[in-house]
Short mmCIF file of C-alpha atoms in Angstrom, two decimals:
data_model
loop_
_atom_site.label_atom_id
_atom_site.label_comp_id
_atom_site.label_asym_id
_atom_site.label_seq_id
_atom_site.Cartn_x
_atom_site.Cartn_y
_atom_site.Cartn_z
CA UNK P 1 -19.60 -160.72 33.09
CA UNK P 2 -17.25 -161.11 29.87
CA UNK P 3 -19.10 -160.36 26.84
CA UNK P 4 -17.83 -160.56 22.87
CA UNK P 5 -19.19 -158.87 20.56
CA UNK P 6 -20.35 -159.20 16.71
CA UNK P 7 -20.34 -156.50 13.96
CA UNK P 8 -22.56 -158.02 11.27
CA UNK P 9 -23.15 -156.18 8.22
CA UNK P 10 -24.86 -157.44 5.54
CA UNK P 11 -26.47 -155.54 2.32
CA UNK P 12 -29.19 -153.61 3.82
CA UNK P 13 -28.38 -153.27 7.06
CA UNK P 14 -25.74 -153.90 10.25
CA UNK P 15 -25.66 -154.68 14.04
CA UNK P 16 -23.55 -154.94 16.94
CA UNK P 17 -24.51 -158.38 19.00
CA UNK P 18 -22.90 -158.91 22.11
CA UNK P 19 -22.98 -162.38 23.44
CA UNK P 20 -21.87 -163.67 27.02
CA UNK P 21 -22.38 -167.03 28.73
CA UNK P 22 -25.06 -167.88 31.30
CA UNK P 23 -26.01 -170.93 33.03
CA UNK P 24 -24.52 -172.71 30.43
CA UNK P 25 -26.18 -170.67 27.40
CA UNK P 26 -25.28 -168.18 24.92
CA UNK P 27 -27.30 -165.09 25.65
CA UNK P 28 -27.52 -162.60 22.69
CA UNK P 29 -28.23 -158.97 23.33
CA UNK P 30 -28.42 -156.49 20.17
CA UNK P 31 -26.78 -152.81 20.77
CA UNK P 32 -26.76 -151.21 18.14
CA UNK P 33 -28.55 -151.27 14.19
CA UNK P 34 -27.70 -148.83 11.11
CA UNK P 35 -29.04 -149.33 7.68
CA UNK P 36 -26.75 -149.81 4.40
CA UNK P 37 -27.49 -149.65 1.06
CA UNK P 38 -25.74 -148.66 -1.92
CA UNK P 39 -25.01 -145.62 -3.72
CA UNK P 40 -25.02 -143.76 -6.96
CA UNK P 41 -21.53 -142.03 -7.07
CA UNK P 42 -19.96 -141.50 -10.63
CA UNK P 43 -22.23 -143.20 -12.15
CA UNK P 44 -21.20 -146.35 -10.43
CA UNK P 45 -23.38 -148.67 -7.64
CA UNK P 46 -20.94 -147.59 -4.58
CA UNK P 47 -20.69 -148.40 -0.35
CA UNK P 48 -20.39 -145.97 1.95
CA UNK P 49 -17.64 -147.49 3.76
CA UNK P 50 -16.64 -144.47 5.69
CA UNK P 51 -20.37 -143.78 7.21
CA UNK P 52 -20.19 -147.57 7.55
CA UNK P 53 -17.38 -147.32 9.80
CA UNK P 54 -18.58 -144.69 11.65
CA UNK P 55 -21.95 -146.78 12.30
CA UNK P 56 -19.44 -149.16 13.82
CA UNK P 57 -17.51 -146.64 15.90
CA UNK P 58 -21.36 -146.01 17.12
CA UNK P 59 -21.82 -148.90 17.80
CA UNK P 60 -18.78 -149.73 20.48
CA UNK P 61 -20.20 -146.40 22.06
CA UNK P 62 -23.46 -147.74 22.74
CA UNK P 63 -22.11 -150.58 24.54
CA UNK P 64 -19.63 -148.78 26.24
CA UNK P 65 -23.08 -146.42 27.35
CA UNK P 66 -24.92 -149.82 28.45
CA UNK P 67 -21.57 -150.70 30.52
CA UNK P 68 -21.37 -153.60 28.53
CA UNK P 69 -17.73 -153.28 27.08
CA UNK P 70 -16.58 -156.35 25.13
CA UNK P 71 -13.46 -158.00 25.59
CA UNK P 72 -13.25 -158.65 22.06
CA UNK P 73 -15.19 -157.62 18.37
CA UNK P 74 -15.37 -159.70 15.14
CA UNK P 75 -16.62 -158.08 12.13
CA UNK P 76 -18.32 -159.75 9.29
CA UNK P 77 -19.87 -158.33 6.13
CA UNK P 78 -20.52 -159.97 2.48
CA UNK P 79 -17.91 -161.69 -0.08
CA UNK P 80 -16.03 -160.62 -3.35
CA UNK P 81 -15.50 -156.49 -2.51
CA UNK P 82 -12.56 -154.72 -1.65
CA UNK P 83 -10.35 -151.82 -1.69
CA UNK P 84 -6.97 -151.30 -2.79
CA UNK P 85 -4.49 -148.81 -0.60
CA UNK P 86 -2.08 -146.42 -1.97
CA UNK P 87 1.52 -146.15 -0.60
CA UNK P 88 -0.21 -143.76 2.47
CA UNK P 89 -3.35 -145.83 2.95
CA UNK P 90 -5.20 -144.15 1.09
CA UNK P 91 -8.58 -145.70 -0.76
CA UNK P 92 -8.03 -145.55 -4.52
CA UNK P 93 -11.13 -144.75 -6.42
CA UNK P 94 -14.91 -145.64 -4.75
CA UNK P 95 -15.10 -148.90 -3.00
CA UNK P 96 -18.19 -149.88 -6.31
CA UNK P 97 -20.48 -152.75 -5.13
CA UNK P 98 -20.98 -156.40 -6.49
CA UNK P 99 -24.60 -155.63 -8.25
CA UNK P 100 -22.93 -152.75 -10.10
CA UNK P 101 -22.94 -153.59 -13.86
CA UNK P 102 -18.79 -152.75 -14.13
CA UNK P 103 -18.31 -156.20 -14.87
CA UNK P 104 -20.36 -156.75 -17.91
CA UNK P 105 -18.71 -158.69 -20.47
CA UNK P 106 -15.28 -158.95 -18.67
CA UNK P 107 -15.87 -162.76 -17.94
CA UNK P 108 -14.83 -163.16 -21.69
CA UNK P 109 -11.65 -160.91 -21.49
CA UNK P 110 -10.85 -163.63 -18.58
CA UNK P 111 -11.17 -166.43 -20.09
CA UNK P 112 -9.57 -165.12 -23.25
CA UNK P 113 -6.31 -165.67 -21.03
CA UNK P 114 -7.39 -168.29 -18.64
CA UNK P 115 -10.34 -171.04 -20.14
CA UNK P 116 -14.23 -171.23 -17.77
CA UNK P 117 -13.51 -174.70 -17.17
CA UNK P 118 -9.41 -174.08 -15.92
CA UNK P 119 -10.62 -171.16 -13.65
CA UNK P 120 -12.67 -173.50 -11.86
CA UNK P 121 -10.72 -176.49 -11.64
CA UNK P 122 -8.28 -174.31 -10.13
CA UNK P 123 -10.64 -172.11 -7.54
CA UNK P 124 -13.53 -174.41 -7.60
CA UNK P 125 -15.80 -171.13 -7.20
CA UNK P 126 -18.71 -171.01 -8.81
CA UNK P 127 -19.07 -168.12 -11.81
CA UNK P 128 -20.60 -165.34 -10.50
CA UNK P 129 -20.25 -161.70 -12.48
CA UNK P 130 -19.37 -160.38 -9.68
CA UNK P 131 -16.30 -162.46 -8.19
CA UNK P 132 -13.72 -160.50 -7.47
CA UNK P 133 -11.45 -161.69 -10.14
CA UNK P 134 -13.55 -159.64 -13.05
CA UNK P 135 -13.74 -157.34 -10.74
CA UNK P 136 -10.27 -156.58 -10.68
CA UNK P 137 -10.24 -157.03 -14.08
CA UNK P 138 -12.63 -154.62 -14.64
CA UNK P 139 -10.41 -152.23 -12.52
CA UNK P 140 -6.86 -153.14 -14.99
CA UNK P 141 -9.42 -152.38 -18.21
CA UNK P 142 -10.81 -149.08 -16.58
CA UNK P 143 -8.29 -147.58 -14.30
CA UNK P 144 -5.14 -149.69 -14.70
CA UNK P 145 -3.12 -146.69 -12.79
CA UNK P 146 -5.22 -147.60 -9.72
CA UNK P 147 -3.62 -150.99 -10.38
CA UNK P 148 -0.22 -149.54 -10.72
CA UNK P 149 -0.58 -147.54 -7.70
CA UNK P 150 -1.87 -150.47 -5.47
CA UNK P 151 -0.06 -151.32 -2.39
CA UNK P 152 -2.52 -153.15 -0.10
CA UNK P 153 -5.93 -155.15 -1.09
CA UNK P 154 -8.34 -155.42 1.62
CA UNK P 155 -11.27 -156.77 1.35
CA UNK P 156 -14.46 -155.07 3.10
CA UNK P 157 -14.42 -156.33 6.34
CA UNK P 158 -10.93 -156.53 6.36
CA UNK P 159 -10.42 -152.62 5.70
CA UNK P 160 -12.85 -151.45 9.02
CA UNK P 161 -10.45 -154.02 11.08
CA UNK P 162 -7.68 -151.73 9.55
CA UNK P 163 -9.24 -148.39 10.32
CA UNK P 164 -9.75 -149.90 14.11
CA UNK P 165 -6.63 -151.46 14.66
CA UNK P 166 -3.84 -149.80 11.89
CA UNK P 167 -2.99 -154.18 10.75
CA UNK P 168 -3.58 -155.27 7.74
CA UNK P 169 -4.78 -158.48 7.44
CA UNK P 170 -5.91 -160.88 5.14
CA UNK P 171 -8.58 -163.54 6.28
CA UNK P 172 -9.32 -166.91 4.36
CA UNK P 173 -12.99 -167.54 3.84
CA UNK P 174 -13.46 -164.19 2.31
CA UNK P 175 -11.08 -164.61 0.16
CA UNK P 176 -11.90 -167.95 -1.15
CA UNK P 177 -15.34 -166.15 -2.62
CA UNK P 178 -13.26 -163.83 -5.02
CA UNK P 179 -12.26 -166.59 -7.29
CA UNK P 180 -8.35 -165.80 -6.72
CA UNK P 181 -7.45 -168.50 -4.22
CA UNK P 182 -6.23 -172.20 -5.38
CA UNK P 183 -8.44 -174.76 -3.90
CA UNK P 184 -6.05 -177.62 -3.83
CA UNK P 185 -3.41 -175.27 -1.89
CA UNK P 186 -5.51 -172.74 0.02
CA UNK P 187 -4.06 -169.92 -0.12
CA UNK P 188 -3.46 -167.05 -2.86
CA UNK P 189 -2.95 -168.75 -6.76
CA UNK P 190 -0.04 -166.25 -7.56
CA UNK P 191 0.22 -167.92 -11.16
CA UNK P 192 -3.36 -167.42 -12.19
CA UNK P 193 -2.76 -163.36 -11.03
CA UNK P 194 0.13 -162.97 -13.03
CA UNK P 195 -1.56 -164.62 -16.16
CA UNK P 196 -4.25 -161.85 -15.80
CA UNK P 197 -1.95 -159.20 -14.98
CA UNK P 198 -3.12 -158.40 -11.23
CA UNK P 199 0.01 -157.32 -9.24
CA UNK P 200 0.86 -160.27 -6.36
CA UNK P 201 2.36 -158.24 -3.93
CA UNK P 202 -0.68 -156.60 -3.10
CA UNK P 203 -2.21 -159.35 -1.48
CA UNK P 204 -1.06 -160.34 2.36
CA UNK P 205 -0.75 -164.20 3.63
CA UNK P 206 -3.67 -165.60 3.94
CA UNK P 207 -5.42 -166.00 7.95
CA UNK P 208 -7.60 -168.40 9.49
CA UNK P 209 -10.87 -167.18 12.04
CA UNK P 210 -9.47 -167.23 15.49
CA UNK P 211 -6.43 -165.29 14.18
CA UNK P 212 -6.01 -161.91 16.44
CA UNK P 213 -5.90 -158.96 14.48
CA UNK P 214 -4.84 -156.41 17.63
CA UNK P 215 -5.83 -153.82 19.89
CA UNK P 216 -7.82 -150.98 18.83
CA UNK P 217 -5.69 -147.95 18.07
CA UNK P 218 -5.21 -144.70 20.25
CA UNK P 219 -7.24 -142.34 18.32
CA UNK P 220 -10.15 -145.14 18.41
CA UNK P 221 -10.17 -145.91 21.49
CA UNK P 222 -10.19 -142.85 22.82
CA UNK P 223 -13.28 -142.21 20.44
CA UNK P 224 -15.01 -145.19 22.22
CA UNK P 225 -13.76 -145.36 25.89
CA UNK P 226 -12.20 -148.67 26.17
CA UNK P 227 -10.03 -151.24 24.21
CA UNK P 228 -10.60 -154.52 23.06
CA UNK P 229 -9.11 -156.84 21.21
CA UNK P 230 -10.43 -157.67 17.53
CA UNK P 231 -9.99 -160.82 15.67
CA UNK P 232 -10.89 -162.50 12.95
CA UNK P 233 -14.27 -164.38 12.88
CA UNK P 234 -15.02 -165.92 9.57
CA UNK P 235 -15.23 -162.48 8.11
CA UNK P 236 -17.75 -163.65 4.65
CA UNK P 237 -20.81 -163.81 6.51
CA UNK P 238 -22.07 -166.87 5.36
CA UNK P 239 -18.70 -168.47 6.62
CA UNK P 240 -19.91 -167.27 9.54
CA UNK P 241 -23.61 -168.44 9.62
CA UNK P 242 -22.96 -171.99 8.68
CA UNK P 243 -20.54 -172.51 12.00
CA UNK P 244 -24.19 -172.00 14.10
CA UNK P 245 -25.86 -174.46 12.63
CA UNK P 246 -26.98 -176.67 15.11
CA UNK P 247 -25.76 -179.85 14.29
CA UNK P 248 -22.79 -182.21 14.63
CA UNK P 249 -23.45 -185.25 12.46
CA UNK P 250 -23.29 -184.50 8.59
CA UNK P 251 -26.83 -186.14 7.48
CA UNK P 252 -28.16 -182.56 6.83
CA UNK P 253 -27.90 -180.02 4.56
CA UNK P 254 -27.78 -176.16 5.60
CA UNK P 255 -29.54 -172.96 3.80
CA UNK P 256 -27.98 -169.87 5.55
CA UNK P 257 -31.23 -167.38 4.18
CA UNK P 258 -30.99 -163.67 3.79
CA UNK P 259 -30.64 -161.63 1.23
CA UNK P 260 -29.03 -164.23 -0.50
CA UNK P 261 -29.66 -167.80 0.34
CA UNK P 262 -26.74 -170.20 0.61
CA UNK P 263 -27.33 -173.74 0.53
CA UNK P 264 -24.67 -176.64 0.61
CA UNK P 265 -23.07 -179.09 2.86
CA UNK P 266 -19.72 -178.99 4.35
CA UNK P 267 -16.80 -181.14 3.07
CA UNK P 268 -13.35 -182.03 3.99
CA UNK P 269 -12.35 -181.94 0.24
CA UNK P 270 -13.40 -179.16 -2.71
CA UNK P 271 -15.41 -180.56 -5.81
CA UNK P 272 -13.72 -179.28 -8.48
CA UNK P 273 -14.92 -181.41 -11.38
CA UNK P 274 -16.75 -180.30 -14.59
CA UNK P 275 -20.47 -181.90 -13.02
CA UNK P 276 -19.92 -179.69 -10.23
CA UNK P 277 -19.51 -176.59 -12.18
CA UNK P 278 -21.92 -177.91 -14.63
CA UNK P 279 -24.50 -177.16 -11.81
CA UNK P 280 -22.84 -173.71 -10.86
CA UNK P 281 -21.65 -174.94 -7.01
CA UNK P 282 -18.77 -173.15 -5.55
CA UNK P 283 -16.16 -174.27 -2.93
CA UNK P 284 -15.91 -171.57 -0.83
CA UNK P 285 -13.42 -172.06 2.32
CA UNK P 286 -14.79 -172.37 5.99
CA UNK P 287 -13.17 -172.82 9.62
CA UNK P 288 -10.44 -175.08 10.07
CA UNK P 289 -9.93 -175.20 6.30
CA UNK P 290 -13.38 -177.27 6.14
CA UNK P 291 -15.17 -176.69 2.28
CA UNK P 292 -18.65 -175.07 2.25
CA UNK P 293 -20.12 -176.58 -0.74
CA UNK P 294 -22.51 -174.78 -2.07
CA UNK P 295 -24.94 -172.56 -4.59
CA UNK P 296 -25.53 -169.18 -4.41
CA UNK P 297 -29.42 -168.70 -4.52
CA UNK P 298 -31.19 -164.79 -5.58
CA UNK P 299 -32.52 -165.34 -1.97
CA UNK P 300 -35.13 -162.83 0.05
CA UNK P 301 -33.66 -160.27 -2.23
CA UNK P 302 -36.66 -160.74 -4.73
CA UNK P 303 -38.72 -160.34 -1.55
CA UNK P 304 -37.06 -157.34 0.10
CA UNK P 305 -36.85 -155.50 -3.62
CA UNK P 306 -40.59 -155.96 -3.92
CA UNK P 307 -41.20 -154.51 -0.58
CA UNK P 308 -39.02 -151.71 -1.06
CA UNK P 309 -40.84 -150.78 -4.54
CA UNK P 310 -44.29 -151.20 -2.47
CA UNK P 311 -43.64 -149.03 -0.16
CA UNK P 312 -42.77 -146.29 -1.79
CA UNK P 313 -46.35 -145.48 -1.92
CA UNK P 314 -48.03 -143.89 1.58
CA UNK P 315 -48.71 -147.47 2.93
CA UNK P 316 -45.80 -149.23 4.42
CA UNK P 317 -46.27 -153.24 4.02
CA UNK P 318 -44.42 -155.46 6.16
CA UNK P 319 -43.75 -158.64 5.64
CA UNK P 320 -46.82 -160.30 7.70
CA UNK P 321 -48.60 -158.57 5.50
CA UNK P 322 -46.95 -159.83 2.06
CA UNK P 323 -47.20 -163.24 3.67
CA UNK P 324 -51.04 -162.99 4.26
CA UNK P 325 -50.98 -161.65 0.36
CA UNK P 326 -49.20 -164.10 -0.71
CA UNK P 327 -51.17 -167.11 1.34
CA UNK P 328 -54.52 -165.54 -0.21
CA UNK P 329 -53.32 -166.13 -3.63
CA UNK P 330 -51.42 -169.79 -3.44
CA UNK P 331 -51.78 -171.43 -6.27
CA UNK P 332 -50.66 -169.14 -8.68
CA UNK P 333 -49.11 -171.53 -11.08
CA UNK P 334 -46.10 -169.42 -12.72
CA UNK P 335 -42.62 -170.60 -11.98
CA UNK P 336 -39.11 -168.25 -12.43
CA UNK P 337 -35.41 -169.01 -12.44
CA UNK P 338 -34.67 -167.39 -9.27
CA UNK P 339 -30.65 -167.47 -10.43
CA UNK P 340 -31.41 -165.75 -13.53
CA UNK P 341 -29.18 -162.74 -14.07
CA UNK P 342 -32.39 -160.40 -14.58
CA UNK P 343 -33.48 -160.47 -11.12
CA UNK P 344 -29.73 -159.59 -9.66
CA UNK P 345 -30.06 -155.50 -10.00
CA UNK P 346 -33.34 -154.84 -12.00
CA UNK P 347 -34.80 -151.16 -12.03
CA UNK P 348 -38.35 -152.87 -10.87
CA UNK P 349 -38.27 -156.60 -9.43
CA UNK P 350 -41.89 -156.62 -10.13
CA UNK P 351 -41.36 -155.92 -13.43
CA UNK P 352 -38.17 -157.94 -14.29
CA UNK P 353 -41.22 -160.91 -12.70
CA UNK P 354 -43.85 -160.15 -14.63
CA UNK P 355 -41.53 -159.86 -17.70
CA UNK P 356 -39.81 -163.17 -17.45
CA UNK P 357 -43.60 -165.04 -16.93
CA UNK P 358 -44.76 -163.05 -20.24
CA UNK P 359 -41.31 -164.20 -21.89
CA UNK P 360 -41.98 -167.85 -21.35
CA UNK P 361 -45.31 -168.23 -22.33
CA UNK P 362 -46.39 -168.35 -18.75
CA UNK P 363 -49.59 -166.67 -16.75
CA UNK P 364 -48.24 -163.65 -15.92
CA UNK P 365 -49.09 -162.32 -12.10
CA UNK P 366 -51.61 -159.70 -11.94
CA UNK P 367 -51.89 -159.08 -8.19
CA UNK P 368 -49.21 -158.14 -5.82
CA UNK P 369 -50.59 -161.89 -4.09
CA UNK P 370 -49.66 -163.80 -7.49
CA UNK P 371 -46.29 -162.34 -7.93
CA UNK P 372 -45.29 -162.93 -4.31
CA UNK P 373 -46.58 -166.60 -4.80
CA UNK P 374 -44.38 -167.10 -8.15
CA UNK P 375 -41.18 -166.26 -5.76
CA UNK P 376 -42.04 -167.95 -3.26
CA UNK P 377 -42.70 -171.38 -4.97
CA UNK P 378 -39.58 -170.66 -7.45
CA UNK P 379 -37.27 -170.16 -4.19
CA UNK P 380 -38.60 -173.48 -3.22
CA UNK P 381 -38.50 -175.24 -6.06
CA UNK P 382 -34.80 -173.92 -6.11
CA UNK P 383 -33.80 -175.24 -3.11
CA UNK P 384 -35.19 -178.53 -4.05
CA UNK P 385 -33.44 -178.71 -7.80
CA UNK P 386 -30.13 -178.26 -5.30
CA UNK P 387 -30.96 -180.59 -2.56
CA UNK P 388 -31.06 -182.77 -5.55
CA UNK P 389 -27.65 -181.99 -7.18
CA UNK P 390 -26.36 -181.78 -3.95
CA UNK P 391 -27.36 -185.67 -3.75
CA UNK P 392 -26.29 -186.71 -6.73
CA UNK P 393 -22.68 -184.67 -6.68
CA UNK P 394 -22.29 -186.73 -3.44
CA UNK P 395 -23.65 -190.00 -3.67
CA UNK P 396 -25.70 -189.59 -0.69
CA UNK P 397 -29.16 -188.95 0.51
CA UNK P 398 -30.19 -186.30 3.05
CA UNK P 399 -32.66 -186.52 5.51
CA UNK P 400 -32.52 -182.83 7.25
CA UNK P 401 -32.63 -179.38 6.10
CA UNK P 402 -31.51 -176.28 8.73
CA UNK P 403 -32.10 -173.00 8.08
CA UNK P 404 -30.85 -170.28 10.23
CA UNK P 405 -30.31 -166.36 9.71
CA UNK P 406 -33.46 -163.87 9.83
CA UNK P 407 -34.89 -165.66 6.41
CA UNK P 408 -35.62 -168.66 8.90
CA UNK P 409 -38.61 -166.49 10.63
CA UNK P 410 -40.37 -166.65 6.78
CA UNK P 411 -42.69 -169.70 7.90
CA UNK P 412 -44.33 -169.87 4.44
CA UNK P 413 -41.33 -169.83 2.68
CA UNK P 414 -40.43 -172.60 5.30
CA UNK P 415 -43.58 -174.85 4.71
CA UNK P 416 -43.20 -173.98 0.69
CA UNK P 417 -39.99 -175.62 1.50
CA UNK P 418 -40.81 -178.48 3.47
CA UNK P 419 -43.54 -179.69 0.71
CA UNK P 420 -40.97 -179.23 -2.34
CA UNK P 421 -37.78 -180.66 -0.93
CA UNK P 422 -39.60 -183.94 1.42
CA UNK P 423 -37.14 -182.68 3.89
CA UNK P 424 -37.34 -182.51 7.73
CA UNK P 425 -36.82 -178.74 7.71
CA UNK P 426 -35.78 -177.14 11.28
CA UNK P 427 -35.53 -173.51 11.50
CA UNK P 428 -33.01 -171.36 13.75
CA UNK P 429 -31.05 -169.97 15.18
CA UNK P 430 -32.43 -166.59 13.53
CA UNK P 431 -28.62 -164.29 14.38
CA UNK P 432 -26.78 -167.39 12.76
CA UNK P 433 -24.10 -165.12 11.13
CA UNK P 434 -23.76 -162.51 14.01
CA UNK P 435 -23.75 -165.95 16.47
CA UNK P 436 -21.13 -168.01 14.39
CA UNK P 437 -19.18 -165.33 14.56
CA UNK P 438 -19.26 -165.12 18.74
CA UNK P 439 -18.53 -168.49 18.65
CA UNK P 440 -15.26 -168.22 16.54
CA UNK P 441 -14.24 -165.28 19.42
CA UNK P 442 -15.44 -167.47 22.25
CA UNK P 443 -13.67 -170.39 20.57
CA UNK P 444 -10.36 -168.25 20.70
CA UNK P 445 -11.05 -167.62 23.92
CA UNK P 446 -11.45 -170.59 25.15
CA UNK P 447 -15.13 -170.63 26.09
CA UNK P 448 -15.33 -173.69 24.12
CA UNK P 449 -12.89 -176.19 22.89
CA UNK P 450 -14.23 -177.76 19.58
CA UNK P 451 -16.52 -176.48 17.00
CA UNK P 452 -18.83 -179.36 18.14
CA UNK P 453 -19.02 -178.17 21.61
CA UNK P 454 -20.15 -175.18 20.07
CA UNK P 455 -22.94 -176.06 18.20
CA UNK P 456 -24.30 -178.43 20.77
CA UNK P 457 -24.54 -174.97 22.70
CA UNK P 458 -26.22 -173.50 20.14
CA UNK P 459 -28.26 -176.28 19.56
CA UNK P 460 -29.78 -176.33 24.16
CA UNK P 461 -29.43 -172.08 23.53
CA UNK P 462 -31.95 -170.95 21.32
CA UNK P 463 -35.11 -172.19 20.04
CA UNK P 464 -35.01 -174.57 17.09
CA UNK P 465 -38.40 -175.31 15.34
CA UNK P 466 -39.05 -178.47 13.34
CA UNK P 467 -41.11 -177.21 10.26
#
C-alpha cells in the first residue's frame, strides 16, 4: 500500500492525514492531532513554531508506529507569516502572529512611499493589516537590525520543510498572500521591495506545488524511523482547499470555511482594477498559476471565540449545542459587519458583538441564542453581498455554491446560507485543505494526471450533500 501524507496546520489546531488509493477512491485516515494557538511572549501575539515542529516530528512517529510510513509529506499552514534567518540559520526575533496589533498604523507609512490604489494594481491582494508587506514594515520601523541581519525569509510552512529537509525553498501561493509578489509577472516585485526598503536578496525564486523539496535529513530521520520525500503542496492552506473542490466546470463558486472563510472563483487572469479593490477581493495565486479570486471573510472565528469564552466556565458547550441555542432563538433581527476590524482580535467576541449592535442603533443580543443568531445571519448575509460582487466583477451569474473544510459540517450555517444567497449549496469534502494537498503529492506522483481527474475522484470519494 503507498500512502502520502498531509501536515495541515491551521490556527487552532494541526493533523497528519495520510491518504492512499483503493478501489479507485481516496481513503483518508487521520494519525495524528496537536492543538495551536498563539502566545503572549514580549508583549507580542507569538507561534510556537518550535513545539509546532515537534508536533510534526510526532506526528511521522505515529505513522511510522501504525506501519503506515508515507512515501511522501506536504505541509500546509496559513498565509502572510514568516521568519527571517541569520547567516547560521538562526530565527531572528519571535516568529509574532497576523492578529498581533504590530501593524497598527503602518499601512500609512506604506503608502506614504507606494499609493493604496498602486499597491494593488501591482499585487492585486486585497488590504489586509496583516499582509506581510506591513509586516515587514513593521519589522524595518521596530527592529531594522533584524532587517540588516536577514539572510533567508521563509515563510511558516516553508521554515518546518527547512528544519526536515536542511532546503530552503520558496513556494508560490503563499507568497502571493503577503502582498510582495507582482500579479502580472508572478513572481517576487523586486522594485516595489526596494521602494520600501526590504532587502531583495532575502527572498529565494519563487516554486510551484508539485515542486520536490528533498529527503528528510539524517538527524530527522533517524528521529522518525524512515525517510520520505517532502514536497511542496500548495503550502497557504486555502490554496490547498480550493484544489478539492469537487467540480470541473466553472458555473460555481467555492467558500473554503474555517476559521476564516474564503470565498471566490478561480480565474485564468488577476482582477486588478479599482472596482475590484473597491470591494476588498484579492488575487491570490493557485496551482498551475490559476488566480483564486476572492474575499477574505471573519469566518467560524466569531464562532470558535465565543465558544472558547463560554467555556471557560465549568460547562463545556460544543457546537451541537450552540447550534440548538442558536436555532431556539432565530429571528433575532440584529445584523454585524462580519469584516469589521473589531471582531479580528477582540479581548471578548461577545462583547466586541454586543458593542457594535448598541453602536448602530440596533437590538442588542441578550442571550447567548441571540448573539449566536446575529453571526450566523451576518456570515450569511456576507457570503451573499460577495456572491453578488463576485457576479457583477464578472459579468456572470452563478448557479452553485461548494463548501468544503470542517465549516461545511455547520448545517445551519449551511441552510442560513442557502436561503440568503438562492444558491444550490453542496457541502464537502469536510478535510478539503489536508485532501487538496494529497492530491498535489499524488498528482506528482503520478496517481493522477490532470487536476480534473482529481477532483472527479474527489467528487465518487467522499460524500457530497446538496443543502
Amino acid at each position: 500500500m503507498k500512502y502520502y501524507l498531509a501536515v495541515d496546520i491551521g490556527a487552532s489546531s494541526g493533523r497528519h492525514i495520510l491518504a492512499h488509493m483503493e478501489e479507485g477512491k481516496i481513503v483518508l485516515e487521520e494519525m495524528y492531532r496537536f492543538v495551536n494557538g498563539n502566545v503572549t511572549k514580549n508583549g507580542h501575539l507569538c507561534w510556537e513554531l518550535d513545539r509546532l515542529f515537534d508536533e510534526i516530528v510526532n506526528g511521522l512517529k505515529a505513522c511510522r508506529d501504525a506501519g503506515k510510513e508515507p512515501v511522501s509529506m506536504g505541509i500546509d499552514t496559513w498565509g502572510v507569516d514568516f521568519v527571517l534567518l541569520d547567516e547560521n540559520d538562526k530565527v531572528l526575533g519571535d516568529t509574532i502572529a497576523y492578529r498581533d496589533s504590530r501593524t497598527e498604523g503602518v499601512d500609512k507609512l506604506v503608502y506614504d512611499v507606494i499609493s493604496e490604489d498602486e499597491l494593488y494594481a501591482r499585487t492585486g491582494i486585497q488590504k489586509q493589516l496583516f499582509n506581510t508587506i506591513y509586516q515587514l514594515y513593521a519589522v524595518k520601523k521596530d527592529h531594522p537590525e533584524y532587517l540588516a541581519a536577514a539572510k533567508s525569509y521563509l515563510m511558516v510552512p516553508e521554515y518546518f520543510n527547512f528544519l526536515l529537509t536542511g532546503v530552503k525553498m520558496n513556494e508560490y501561493t503563499n507568497a502571493t498572500t503577503g502582498q510582495l509578489v507582482n500579479a502580472k509577472t508572478k513572481d517576487w516585485d523586486f522594485e516595489l521591495m526596494e521602494k520600501l526598503g526590504i532587502p531583495t536578496g532575502i527572498f529565494g525564486p519563487l516554486h510551484m506545488p508539485k515542486t520536490v523539496v528533498g529527503n528528510l535529513k539524517k538527524e530527522i530521520r533517524d528521529r522518525v524511523g524512515f525517510d520520505l520525500e517532502v514536497v511542496l503542496p500548495a503550502t497557504h492552506d486555502t490554496g490547498s482547499a480550493v484544489l478539492a473542490v469537487p467540480a470541473n466546470d466553472d458555473d460555481f463558486v467555492y467558500l473554503s470555511s474555517g476559521t476564516w472563510s474564503l470565498m471566490g472563483i478561480e480565474r485564468k487572469e488577476a482582477d486588478c482594477s479599482m472596482q475590484s479593490k473597491a470591494y476588498n477581493f484579492t488575487n491570490e495565486g493557485g496551482y498551475e498559476y490559476r488566480f483564486r479570486y476572492l474575499k477574505n471573510i471573519m469566518g467560524l472565528w466569531m464562532l470558535q471565540s465565543v465558544r472558547k469564552e463560554l467555556n471557560q466556565g465549568e460547562h463545556q458547550y460544543s457546537f451541537p449545542e450552540l447550534i440548538q441555542m442558536a436555532e431556539e432563538a432565530d429571528g433575532f433581527p440584529s445584523m454585524v459587519d462580519v469584516n469589521d476590524n473589531c471582531f479580528l482580535a477582540p479581548s471578548s467576541m461577545i462583547q466586541a458583538v454586543k458593542d457594535y449592535c448598541q453602536s448602530h442603533g440596533q437590538k442588542v443580543p441578550e442571550t447567548t441564542g441571540e448573539l449566536l443568531v446575529v453571526i450566523y445571519n451576518s456570515l450569511a448575509q456576507s457570503y451573499a453581498d460577495t456572491i453578488k460582487q463576485i457576479e457583477e466583477m464578472t459579468g456572470r451569474t452563478f448557479s452553485r455554491l461548494h463548501i468544503v473544510g470542517g465549516g461545511c459540517q455547520d448545517n445551519y450555517l449551511n441552510q442560513k446560507t442557502k436561503a440568503y444567497t438562492g444558491k444550490e449549496v453542496y457541502a464537502g469534502p469536510i478535510e478539503g485543505t489536508a485532501l487538496g494537498n494529497l492530491m498535489v503529492q499524488m498528482l506528482k506522483d503520478g496517481t493522477f494526471q490532470t487536476l480534473e481527474e482529481a477532483r472527479t475522484c474527489v467528487a465518487h470519494s467522499f460524500d457530497v450533500k446538496a443543502v
